[in-house]
Coordinates of C-alpha atoms and ligand atoms in Angstrom, one line a residue:
X1 CA 0.0 0.0 0.0
X2 CA 2.7 2.4 1.1
X3 CA 4.8 1.3 -1.9
X4 CA 1.9 2.0 -4.3
X5 CA 1.3 5.4 -2.8
X6 CA 5.0 6.2 -3.1
X7 CA 5.0 5.1 -6.8
X8 CA 2.0 7.2 -7.6
X9 CA 3.5 10.2 -5.8
X10 CA 6.8 10.0 -7.7
X11 CA 4.9 9.6 -11.0
X12 CA 2.9 12.7 -10.2
X13 CA 6.1 14.7 -9.6
X14 CA 7.9 13.7 -12.7
X15 CA 5.1 13.5 -15.3
X16 CA 3.4 16.5 -16.8
X17 CA -0.2 15.9 -17.9
X18 CA 0.9 15.2 -21.5
X19 CA -1.0 13.2 -24.1
X20 CA 0.4 10.0 -22.6
X21 CA -1.0 10.8 -19.1
X22 CA -4.3 11.8 -20.7
X23 CA -4.5 8.5 -22.6
X24 CA -4.0 6.6 -19.4
X25 CA -6.7 8.6 -17.6
X26 CA -9.1 8.0 -20.5
X27 CA -8.2 4.3 -20.5
X28 CA -8.7 4.1 -16.7
X29 CA -12.1 5.8 -17.0
X30 CA -13.1 3.3 -19.8
X31 CA -12.6 0.5 -17.3
X32 CA -15.2 2.1 -15.0
X33 CA -17.7 2.8 -17.9
X34 CA -20.1 0.8 -19.9
X35 CA -21.5 0.7 -23.4
X36 CA -20.8 3.5 -25.9
X37 CA -19.0 5.6 -23.4
X38 CA -16.6 2.8 -22.6
X39 CA -16.0 2.4 -26.4
X40 CA -15.5 6.2 -26.9
X41 CA -13.1 6.4 -24.0
X42 CA -11.1 3.4 -25.2
X43 CA -11.0 4.8 -28.7
X44 CA -9.9 8.2 -27.5
X45 CA -7.2 6.7 -25.3
X46 CA -5.8 4.9 -28.3
X47 CA -6.1 7.9 -30.6
X48 CA -4.3 10.2 -28.1
X49 CA -1.1 8.5 -29.2
X50 CA -1.5 10.0 -32.7
X51 CA -2.3 13.6 -31.7
X52 CA 0.4 15.8 -33.2
X53 CA 0.0 18.5 -30.6
X54 CA 0.0 18.2 -26.8
X55 CA -3.5 18.8 -25.5
X56 CA -2.0 21.3 -23.0
X57 CA -0.5 23.4 -25.8
X58 CA -3.9 23.6 -27.6
X59 CA -5.6 24.5 -24.3
X60 CA -3.0 27.2 -23.6
X61 CA -3.5 28.6 -27.1
X62 CA -7.2 28.9 -26.3
X63 CA -8.0 26.3 -29.0
X64 CA -10.8 23.8 -28.7
X65 CA -9.7 20.2 -27.8
X66 CA -12.3 19.0 -30.2
X67 CA -9.6 19.7 -32.8
X68 CA -8.0 16.5 -31.5
X69 CA -9.2 13.3 -33.3
X70 CA -11.6 11.3 -31.2
X71 CA -12.6 14.2 -28.9
X72 CA -16.1 15.5 -28.8
X73 CA -17.6 18.1 -26.4
X74 CA -18.1 15.6 -23.6
X75 CA -14.5 14.3 -23.6
X76 CA -13.2 17.9 -24.2
X77 CA -14.8 19.0 -20.9
X78 CA -13.4 16.0 -19.1
X79 CA -9.8 16.6 -20.4
X80 CA -10.1 20.3 -19.6
X81 CA -11.0 19.4 -16.0
X82 CA -7.9 17.2 -15.8
X83 CA -5.7 20.0 -17.2
X84 CA -7.0 22.5 -14.7
X85 CA -6.7 20.2 -11.7
X86 CA -4.4 17.3 -12.2
X87 CA -6.0 14.1 -10.9
X88 CA -4.0 11.4 -9.1
X89 CA -1.9 9.6 -11.7
X90 CA -0.8 6.1 -11.6
X91 CA 1.7 4.4 -13.9
X92 CA 0.0 2.4 -16.7
X93 CA -0.5 -1.4 -16.4
X94 CA 1.8 -3.6 -18.5
X95 CA -0.8 -3.8 -21.4
X96 CA -0.5 0.0 -21.9
X97 CA 3.0 0.6 -20.6
X98 CA 6.0 1.9 -22.6
X99 CA 4.1 3.5 -25.6
X100 CA 5.4 6.8 -27.1
X101 CA 2.9 9.4 -28.2
X102 CA 3.5 11.0 -31.6
X103 CA 3.8 14.5 -30.0
X104 CA 6.7 13.2 -27.8
X105 CA 8.3 11.2 -30.6
X106 CA 8.4 14.4 -32.7
X107 CA 9.9 16.4 -29.9
X108 CA 12.7 13.8 -29.5
X109 CA 13.4 13.9 -33.3
X110 CA 13.5 17.7 -33.3
X111 CA 16.4 17.5 -30.9
X112 CA 18.3 15.1 -33.2
X113 CA 17.6 16.5 -36.7
X114 CA 20.4 14.5 -38.4
X115 CA 19.1 11.2 -37.3
X116 CA 15.8 11.0 -39.3
X117 CA 17.5 12.7 -42.3
X118 CA 20.0 9.8 -42.5
X119 CA 17.3 7.1 -42.7
X120 CA 17.5 5.2 -46.0
X121 CA 14.2 3.5 -46.0
X122 CA 11.3 1.5 -44.4
X123 CA 11.7 -2.2 -44.1
X124 CA 8.1 -3.3 -43.2
X125 CA 5.2 -2.3 -45.5
X126 CA 2.1 -3.9 -46.9
X127 CA 0.2 -3.4 -50.2
X128 CA -3.1 -4.5 -51.7
X129 CA -1.4 -7.8 -52.6
X130 CA -2.3 -8.8 -49.0
X131 CA -4.2 -6.6 -46.5
X132 CA -2.8 -3.1 -47.4
X133 CA -4.6 -0.6 -49.6
X134 CA -1.8 0.9 -51.8
X135 CA -0.4 -0.6 -54.9
X136 CA 3.4 -1.2 -55.2
X137 CA 3.6 1.9 -57.4
X138 CA 1.6 4.1 -54.9
X139 CA 3.9 2.9 -52.0
X140 CA 6.9 3.8 -54.2
X141 CA 5.6 7.3 -54.7
X142 CA 5.0 7.7 -51.0
X143 CA 8.5 6.4 -50.2
X144 CA 10.0 8.8 -52.8
X145 CA 8.2 11.7 -51.1
X146 CA 10.0 10.8 -47.9
X147 CA 13.3 10.8 -49.8
X148 CA 13.9 7.1 -49.1
X149 CA 16.5 5.1 -51.1
X150 CA 14.8 1.8 -50.6
X151 CA 11.4 0.4 -49.5
X152 CA 10.8 -3.2 -48.6
X153 CA 7.4 -4.5 -49.6
X154 CA 6.6 -7.2 -47.0
X155 CA 3.2 -8.6 -47.6
X156 CA 1.8 -11.4 -45.6
X157 CA 2.2 -15.0 -46.7
X158 CA -0.2 -17.8 -47.3
X159 CA -0.9 -19.1 -43.7
X160 CA -2.3 -15.7 -42.8
X161 CA -5.6 -16.2 -44.7
X162 CA -7.4 -13.4 -43.0
X163 CA -4.8 -11.0 -44.5
X164 CA -5.0 -12.6 -48.0
X165 CA -1.4 -13.9 -47.5
X166 CA 0.6 -14.7 -50.6
X167 CA 1.2 -18.1 -52.0
X168 CA 4.5 -18.9 -53.7
X169 CA 2.9 -18.3 -57.0
X170 CA 1.4 -14.9 -56.1
X171 CA 4.7 -13.8 -54.5
X172 CA 6.3 -14.5 -57.9
X173 CA 3.6 -12.5 -59.7
X174 CA 4.1 -9.6 -57.2
X175 CA 7.9 -9.8 -58.0
X176 CA 7.1 -9.0 -61.6
X177 CA 5.1 -5.9 -60.5
X178 CA 8.0 -4.9 -58.3
X179 CA 10.4 -5.3 -61.2
X180 CA 8.3 -3.2 -63.5
X181 CA 8.0 -0.4 -60.8
X182 CA 11.8 -0.5 -60.3
X183 CA 12.3 -0.3 -64.1
X184 CA 10.1 2.9 -64.2
X185 CA 12.0 4.4 -61.2
X186 CA 15.4 3.7 -62.9
X187 CA 14.1 5.1 -66.2
X188 CA 13.1 8.3 -64.4
X189 CA 16.4 8.4 -62.6
X190 CA 14.8 8.2 -59.2
X191 CA 17.2 7.0 -56.5
X192 CA 14.8 4.5 -55.0
X193 CA 14.7 0.7 -55.2
X194 CA 11.7 -1.4 -54.1
X195 CA 12.9 -4.5 -52.3
X196 CA 11.2 -7.8 -52.9
X197 CA 10.4 -9.0 -49.4
X198 CA 7.7 -10.7 -47.3
X199 CA 6.5 -10.9 -43.8
X200 CA 6.5 -14.6 -43.5
X201 CA 4.1 -16.2 -41.0
X202 CA 6.0 -18.3 -38.5
X203 CA 4.5 -21.3 -36.7
X204 CA 5.1 -21.4 -32.9
X205 CA 8.0 -23.7 -33.8
X206 CA 9.6 -21.0 -35.8
X207 CA 8.9 -22.5 -39.2
X208 CA 8.0 -20.4 -42.3
X209 CA 4.9 -21.0 -44.3
X210 CA 6.5 -20.6 -47.8
X211 CA 8.9 -23.0 -49.6
X212 CA 12.6 -22.1 -49.1
X213 CA 12.9 -21.8 -52.9
X214 CA 10.4 -18.9 -52.9
X215 CA 12.2 -17.1 -50.1
X216 CA 15.6 -17.5 -51.7
X217 CA 14.5 -15.1 -54.5
X218 CA 13.7 -12.3 -52.0
X219 CA 15.9 -9.4 -51.0
X220 CA 14.9 -9.6 -47.4
X221 CA 12.6 -11.7 -45.2
X222 CA 10.8 -10.7 -42.0
X223 CA 9.6 -13.6 -39.9
X224 CA 6.6 -12.8 -37.5
X225 CA 4.4 -14.7 -35.2
X226 CA 0.7 -14.1 -35.6
X227 CA -0.7 -16.9 -33.6
X228 CA -0.6 -18.4 -30.1
X229 CA 0.2 -14.9 -28.9
X230 CA -1.6 -15.1 -25.5
X231 CA 0.5 -17.9 -24.1
X232 CA 1.7 -17.0 -20.7
X233 CA 4.5 -19.5 -20.3
X234 CA 8.1 -18.7 -21.4
X235 CA 8.5 -18.6 -25.2
X236 CA 12.3 -18.4 -25.5
X237 CA 12.4 -21.7 -27.5
X238 CA 10.2 -20.4 -30.3
X239 CA 12.2 -17.2 -30.7
X240 CA 15.5 -19.1 -30.8
X241 CA 14.0 -21.4 -33.5
X242 CA 12.7 -18.4 -35.5
X243 CA 16.1 -16.7 -35.4
X244 CA 17.9 -19.9 -36.4
X245 CA 15.6 -20.4 -39.4
X246 CA 18.0 -19.7 -42.2
X247 CA 15.4 -17.9 -44.3
X248 CA 14.8 -15.1 -41.8
X249 CA 16.7 -11.9 -41.6
X250 CA 14.5 -9.9 -39.2
X251 CA 12.2 -10.9 -36.4
X252 CA 9.1 -8.8 -36.9
X253 CA 7.1 -7.2 -34.0
X254 CA 8.8 -9.7 -31.6
X255 CA 6.6 -9.3 -28.5
X256 CA 3.3 -9.5 -30.3
X257 CA 1.9 -6.8 -28.0
X258 CA -1.1 -4.5 -28.9
X259 CA -2.0 -1.4 -26.9
X260 CA -4.7 -2.2 -24.3
X261 CA -5.5 -5.5 -26.0
X262 CA -2.6 -7.9 -25.6
X263 CA 0.5 -7.8 -23.5
X264 CA 2.7 -9.9 -25.8
X265 CA 4.8 -13.0 -25.2
X266 CA 7.3 -13.6 -22.4
X267 CA 10.8 -14.9 -23.0
X268 CA 14.3 -14.8 -21.7
X269 CA 14.9 -11.8 -23.9
X270 CA 18.6 -11.4 -23.0
X271 CA 19.1 -14.9 -24.5
X272 CA 17.0 -14.1 -27.5
X273 CA 18.9 -10.9 -28.3
X274 CA 22.3 -12.6 -27.7
X275 CA 21.3 -15.3 -30.2
X276 CA 20.2 -12.7 -32.7
X277 CA 23.6 -10.9 -32.2
X278 CA 25.5 -14.2 -32.7
X279 CA 23.7 -14.9 -35.9
X280 CA 23.9 -11.2 -36.9
X281 CA 20.1 -11.0 -37.5
X282 CA 17.9 -8.1 -36.6
X283 CA 15.0 -7.6 -34.2
X284 CA 12.4 -5.1 -35.2
X285 CA 10.9 -1.9 -33.9
X286 CA 7.5 -2.2 -35.4
X287 CA 6.4 1.5 -35.5
X288 CA 2.7 0.8 -35.8
X289 CA 1.4 3.0 -33.0
X290 CA -0.6 0.3 -31.3
X291 CA 2.3 -2.1 -31.5
X292 CA 5.6 -0.1 -30.8
X293 CA 7.2 -3.5 -30.6
X294 CA 9.9 -4.0 -29.2
X295 CA 9.2 -1.8 -26.3
X296 CA 11.7 0.6 -25.0
X297 CA 12.7 -1.5 -22.0
X298 CA 13.5 -4.4 -24.2
X299 CA 15.3 -2.3 -26.8
X300 CA 17.7 -1.2 -24.1
X301 CA 18.4 -4.9 -23.4
X302 CA 18.9 -5.6 -27.1
X303 CA 21.4 -2.7 -27.2
X304 CA 23.3 -4.2 -24.3
X305 CA 23.5 -7.6 -26.1
X306 CA 24.8 -5.9 -29.2
X307 CA 21.8 -6.9 -31.4
X308 CA 21.0 -5.1 -34.7
X309 CA 17.6 -3.5 -35.0
X310 CA 15.4 -2.9 -38.0
X311 CA 12.8 -0.2 -38.3
X312 CA 9.5 -0.8 -40.0
X313 CA 6.2 1.1 -40.0
X314 CA 4.0 -2.0 -40.8
X315 CA 2.2 0.6 -43.0
X316 CA -1.0 -0.7 -44.5
X317 CA -1.8 2.6 -46.2
X318 CA 0.6 5.0 -47.9
X319 CA 0.1 7.8 -45.3
X320 CA 1.2 5.3 -42.6
X321 CA 4.8 5.6 -43.7
X322 CA 4.8 8.6 -41.3
X323 CA 4.6 6.1 -38.4
X324 CA 8.4 5.9 -38.8
X325 CA 8.8 8.7 -36.2
X326 CA 7.7 6.3 -33.4
X327 CA 10.5 3.8 -34.3
X328 CA 13.2 6.5 -34.8
X329 CA 12.4 8.1 -31.5
X330 CA 12.4 4.7 -29.7
X331 CA 15.7 3.8 -31.2
X332 CA 17.1 7.2 -30.0
X333 CA 15.7 6.9 -26.5
X334 CA 17.2 3.4 -26.2
X335 CA 20.6 4.7 -27.2
X336 CA 21.1 3.0 -30.6
X337 CA 23.7 4.4 -32.9
X338 CA 23.1 4.4 -36.6
X339 CA 25.6 1.6 -37.2
X340 CA 23.4 -0.9 -35.3
X341 CA 20.3 0.0 -37.3
X342 CA 19.7 -1.8 -40.6
X343 CA 17.8 1.1 -42.1
X344 CA 20.8 3.3 -42.0
X345 CA 22.8 1.0 -44.3
X346 CA 23.3 1.9 -47.9
X347 CA 21.4 -0.3 -50.4
X348 CA 24.7 -2.1 -51.2
X349 CA 25.5 -2.8 -47.6
X350 CA 21.9 -3.9 -46.9
X351 CA 22.1 -6.4 -49.8
X352 CA 25.5 -7.6 -48.6
X353 CA 24.2 -8.1 -45.0
X354 CA 21.2 -9.9 -46.3
X355 CA 23.1 -12.2 -48.6
X356 CA 25.6 -13.1 -46.0
X357 CA 22.8 -14.2 -43.6
X358 CA 22.0 -16.7 -46.4
X359 CA 25.4 -18.3 -46.7
X360 CA 23.8 -21.4 -45.2
X361 CA 20.7 -21.1 -47.5
X362 CA 21.4 -21.6 -51.1
X363 CA 20.0 -23.4 -54.1
X364 CA 16.6 -23.4 -52.6
X365 CA 17.8 -25.8 -49.8
X366 CA 18.7 -25.3 -46.2
X367 CA 22.2 -26.2 -45.3
X368 CA 23.2 -26.2 -41.7
Ligands
ZN1 ZN1 2.7 -8.9 -38.5
ZN2 ZN1 3.2 -6.4 -41.1

């Protein structure tokens, strides 16, 4: 009891009522509410992470908080009350802990202007070939407008039926479209290359759902778990198996957490990161705002173990390439230098890293 009170008190002293604190208050109120109000509070809590401005800045400028997405007159009054008289704050439970708001991420990046500028590309994006909405060409235009030099198209693969995952045949067809987009980019002298890639669905045993021969032809492969994500027992074995799968370069959204929905898997993370470092494979910061996976606490551990990281927005629409700010800010906060982040490699170095990871994986067969 005393310990909890102390924790709350120190939290109150160190945390301003920023969007993150407001999100937690909204989520906390949702837990006491029912029906539509509960839904509205939960939705607003989630949306607060995407507000570009701090609510306190809007209020100080005399602007209406209804300018913020998800906030109507009722919630505006509630937030204004909190801003005028700070209510008791508690640190968020695990299921909502360690998420950055966009407003905070942008402040962090403003203090490190050279960091984002040096970014070469996004390594986790979806198109209408699986469950995204943009075509390969539209994603290329969006990547060009962000001055990227490469963009990995990482659509889902066949076991993820709900996301229209690609079979070996459709992945080949997509490759032809990627090649034709690359030909247009080269013809127009645009310094951007679309990488053929995939977000391969991994079984809990770390096995991929596509034939090795199909994965051999790709520039880069992300392996992600999309099932059995609510297991509470230690999952170290499945992570080690995934990393040791010769087809995989990057472990996608490793924890499998979702804001206010799922905590993600447990593992001996130091051991997982050490194995990734030994194999020189990367673990991801999935920048999708609800995911932000790996979380900051684990990123610091990955840094200590010497593990490479890869940044990906997991964009399902062209505009979502902007989510990259969450990953960049998290990498900065965790203390990563550019040389440990795959996305700061030149295209040539990226290809060389990728092909070296495949020395044991040639001719469409696995060699151990
Ligand atoms: Zn995924
Ligand atoms: Zn994805």
